[in-house]
């Protein structure tokens, strides 16, 4: 694991704990400990970085050069800790080639200084948050080979510079710069669905049947209680039946085969 972070110009009183993610297997597996993402205490003069059998101590101006986190090529699972947005001075974040799931946190938009964000080769789902277009310093961006879906963010600011390779391997993504248009059937919620949510067809059919059942029972109850309406209803049914009978007989009587049988 290579883990770097800017330690100057951070919030006073906050601190960052760095963990050794190196195991005997050569990689780390498990979830990212979101509750353990802290800042280094402001003004600290050194930091200890443990590896397998040794602990390296960095101090002095070298801390000014630590500005990125690289957790790629491990077997990390779970969702991306939303607390990573607190690393406001970070320049690079690489979480590629892991088994991360869930959505991309929209809070990444608060990483105003980040220049490189690589989330490729994971199992991330959902949409790419439109808020990420606020990352105006971003120069390298990749979410390739995930399970993302929906339209891509508007091509403004830095997102106007990213090409198809940044999104490849996500067959359900659509919109520029991809060749797939969002009108070609890619799952994309309409404005009404975004506001009210998708319709559950099971509940729709049940409510439909219940509504008509209530109307039928109400009609029967009214006809049972009111004799006048009951007589009028049956007369209406009788008139309709008679009209239908004579209409059918008249039409059939015009057919040659029907006249011969008569």
XYZ file of C-alpha atoms in Angstrom:
262
model
C 0.000 0.000 0.000
C 1.279 3.440 -0.878
C -0.521 6.161 1.016
C 0.288 9.832 0.832
C -1.503 12.922 2.051
C -0.902 16.678 2.231
C -0.153 17.596 5.791
C 0.210 21.346 5.540
C -2.726 23.759 5.337
C -5.152 21.231 6.800
C -7.741 21.764 9.505
C -6.349 22.457 12.956
C -6.805 19.674 15.467
C -7.484 17.001 12.849
C -5.256 14.066 12.092
C -4.699 11.211 9.662
C -3.963 7.651 10.743
C -2.054 5.565 8.219
C -2.480 1.792 8.327
C -0.289 -0.958 6.989
C -2.367 -2.704 4.325
C 0.429 -5.048 3.281
C -0.084 -8.702 4.170
C 1.843 -11.886 3.537
C -0.291 -12.387 0.416
C 1.116 -9.256 -1.162
C -2.260 -7.522 -1.148
C -4.922 -6.389 1.281
C -8.476 -7.683 1.278
C -11.476 -6.457 3.228
C -13.362 -3.205 3.585
C -11.856 0.242 3.719
C -12.149 1.403 7.360
C -14.205 4.555 6.818
C -14.260 5.351 10.526
C -10.454 5.510 10.557
C -9.932 8.175 7.904
C -8.592 11.143 9.860
C -6.236 14.028 9.264
C -2.774 14.283 10.660
C -2.704 16.732 13.535
C -1.883 20.175 12.239
C 1.732 21.115 12.797
C 3.018 17.553 13.282
C 6.714 17.269 12.497
C 6.903 13.607 11.501
C 4.854 10.565 10.538
C 5.570 6.864 10.995
C 4.801 4.545 8.072
C 4.830 0.827 9.006
C 5.554 -1.882 6.431
C 5.881 -5.632 6.933
C 8.850 -5.703 9.260
C 10.038 -2.114 9.531
C 8.715 1.308 10.446
C 9.864 4.261 8.369
C 9.745 7.743 9.866
C 9.312 10.777 7.627
C 9.872 14.256 8.975
C 10.640 17.796 7.936
C 9.872 19.252 4.521
C 9.373 15.827 2.936
C 5.836 15.921 4.332
C 5.072 18.734 1.909
C 5.571 16.262 -0.958
C 3.079 13.651 0.272
C -0.140 14.342 -1.582
C -1.742 11.149 -2.983
C -3.365 7.880 -1.913
C -2.800 4.712 -3.943
C -4.759 1.631 -2.820
C -4.900 0.022 -6.256
C -4.425 -3.677 -7.045
C -5.689 -5.012 -3.721
C -8.875 -6.901 -2.905
C -10.728 -4.120 -1.116
C -14.466 -4.703 -0.704
C -17.461 -2.700 0.445
C -18.367 0.842 -0.508
C -16.106 3.845 -0.933
C -15.934 5.660 2.429
C -17.775 8.976 1.985
C -15.398 10.531 4.507
C -12.630 10.627 1.896
C -13.937 14.026 0.814
C -12.377 15.402 4.007
C -8.960 15.027 2.360
C -9.558 18.414 0.764
C -5.925 19.037 -0.224
C -5.341 15.673 -1.886
C -4.049 15.679 -5.478
C -4.472 12.034 -6.459
C -6.652 9.071 -5.452
C -6.260 5.612 -7.000
C -8.714 2.883 -5.920
C -8.551 0.899 -9.159
C -8.376 -2.899 -9.506
C -10.297 -3.773 -6.339
C -13.749 -5.187 -5.555
C -15.428 -1.994 -4.368
C -19.218 -1.838 -4.697
C -21.967 0.728 -4.309
C -22.230 4.195 -5.796
C -19.601 6.842 -6.416
C -19.970 9.361 -3.557
C -21.179 12.742 -4.776
C -19.084 14.246 -1.964
C -16.010 13.698 -4.142
C -16.976 17.039 -5.681
C -15.515 18.693 -2.567
C -12.021 17.526 -3.522
C -11.263 20.827 -5.219
C -7.514 20.208 -5.520
C -7.610 16.666 -6.886
C -5.989 16.179 -10.276
C -6.258 12.400 -10.725
C -9.150 10.097 -9.745
C -9.006 6.446 -10.814
C -11.917 4.180 -9.827
C -11.571 1.734 -12.718
C -11.844 -2.056 -12.520
C -14.245 -2.307 -9.579
C -17.920 -3.248 -9.215
C -19.337 0.238 -8.725
C -22.995 0.746 -9.659
C -25.431 3.602 -10.194
C -24.846 6.867 -11.984
C -21.787 9.048 -12.177
C -22.771 11.998 -9.943
C -23.254 15.215 -11.892
C -21.644 17.052 -8.969
C -18.244 15.723 -10.080
C -18.149 18.404 -12.785
C -17.299 20.813 -9.952
C -13.835 19.195 -9.686
C -12.210 21.863 -11.832
C -8.618 20.717 -11.212
C -9.259 17.158 -12.401
C -6.977 16.163 -15.283
C -7.153 12.345 -15.161
C -10.439 10.511 -14.556
C -11.350 6.858 -15.086
C -14.340 4.750 -14.071
C -13.728 2.142 -16.767
C -14.845 -1.456 -16.290
C -17.497 -1.082 -13.596
C -21.277 -1.577 -13.641
C -22.256 2.083 -13.904
C -25.410 3.132 -15.738
C -27.329 6.164 -16.934
C -26.266 9.343 -18.719
C -22.793 10.772 -18.302
C -22.325 14.156 -16.595
C -22.537 17.243 -18.766
C -19.384 17.924 -20.731
C -18.412 21.074 -18.894
C -15.275 22.149 -17.067
C -12.787 19.267 -16.967
C -15.397 16.666 -17.975
C -15.371 18.182 -21.435
C -11.844 16.827 -21.887
C -12.397 13.175 -20.926
C -12.764 10.734 -23.798
C -14.431 7.350 -24.254
C -11.576 5.438 -22.595
C -12.504 6.994 -19.249
C -15.875 5.201 -19.352
C -15.331 2.012 -21.375
C -16.491 -1.310 -19.956
C -19.788 0.123 -18.661
C -22.379 -1.018 -21.239
C -25.252 0.812 -19.524
C -23.638 4.253 -19.705
C -24.784 6.614 -22.442
C -24.276 10.106 -23.773
C -21.250 11.989 -25.117
C -18.432 11.170 -25.608
C -19.786 7.614 -25.951
C -21.338 6.590 -29.255
C -24.440 5.340 -27.428
C -27.300 7.816 -27.204
C -29.429 7.875 -24.069
C -32.543 7.707 -26.280
C -31.630 4.201 -27.475
C -33.165 2.461 -24.481
C -30.475 2.802 -21.842
C -32.207 2.798 -18.435
C -32.685 6.454 -17.666
C -35.328 7.670 -15.238
C -37.687 10.310 -16.593
C -38.252 13.507 -14.690
C -41.473 12.125 -13.199
C -39.748 8.906 -12.147
C -36.934 10.883 -10.533
C -39.485 12.892 -8.583
C -41.939 10.157 -7.636
C -39.953 6.954 -8.150
C -40.764 4.016 -10.448
C -44.248 2.457 -10.475
C -44.583 -0.918 -8.753
C -46.771 -2.821 -11.219
C -47.877 -5.367 -8.616
C -49.347 -2.677 -6.384
C -50.792 -0.950 -9.458
C -52.787 -4.033 -10.498
C -53.953 -4.648 -6.937
C -55.136 -1.056 -6.496
C -56.807 -1.206 -9.926
C -58.780 -4.351 -8.995
C -59.705 -3.011 -5.552
C -60.954 0.268 -7.040
C -63.231 -1.466 -9.517
C -64.435 -3.860 -6.832
C -65.423 -0.930 -4.626
C -67.255 0.750 -7.520
C -69.145 -2.475 -8.306
C -70.177 -3.037 -4.677
C -71.237 0.606 -4.325
C -73.423 0.305 -7.440
C -75.053 -2.899 -6.157
C -75.697 -1.286 -2.766
C -77.331 1.785 -4.328
C -79.568 -0.331 -6.574
C -80.573 -2.509 -3.608
C -81.472 0.472 -1.416
C -83.264 2.604 -4.038
C -86.131 0.744 -5.843
C -86.611 3.526 -8.410
C -82.999 3.408 -9.546
C -83.128 -0.384 -9.529
C -86.118 -0.427 -11.925
C -84.501 2.213 -14.115
C -81.260 0.218 -14.221
C -82.932 -3.044 -15.205
C -85.003 -1.231 -17.845
C -81.816 0.263 -19.240
C -80.195 -3.187 -19.374
C -83.285 -4.644 -21.036
C -83.380 -1.884 -23.670
C -79.683 -2.369 -24.414
C -80.092 -6.138 -24.721
C -83.081 -5.747 -27.057
C -81.257 -3.226 -29.226
C -78.228 -5.497 -29.486
C -80.405 -8.502 -30.362
C -82.205 -6.758 -33.236
C -78.948 -5.233 -34.468
C -77.312 -8.675 -34.686
C -80.354 -10.266 -36.329
C -80.556 -7.435 -38.864
C -76.876 -7.755 -39.762
C -76.978 -11.534 -40.006
C -80.119 -11.356 -42.145
C -78.168 -9.547 -44.822
C -75.690 -12.403 -45.194
C -76.510 -14.797 -48.113
C -75.651 -17.951 -46.167
C -77.898 -16.880 -43.277
C -80.879 -16.198 -45.643
C -80.539 -19.654 -47.264
C -80.626 -21.357 -43.849
C -83.784 -19.451 -42.955
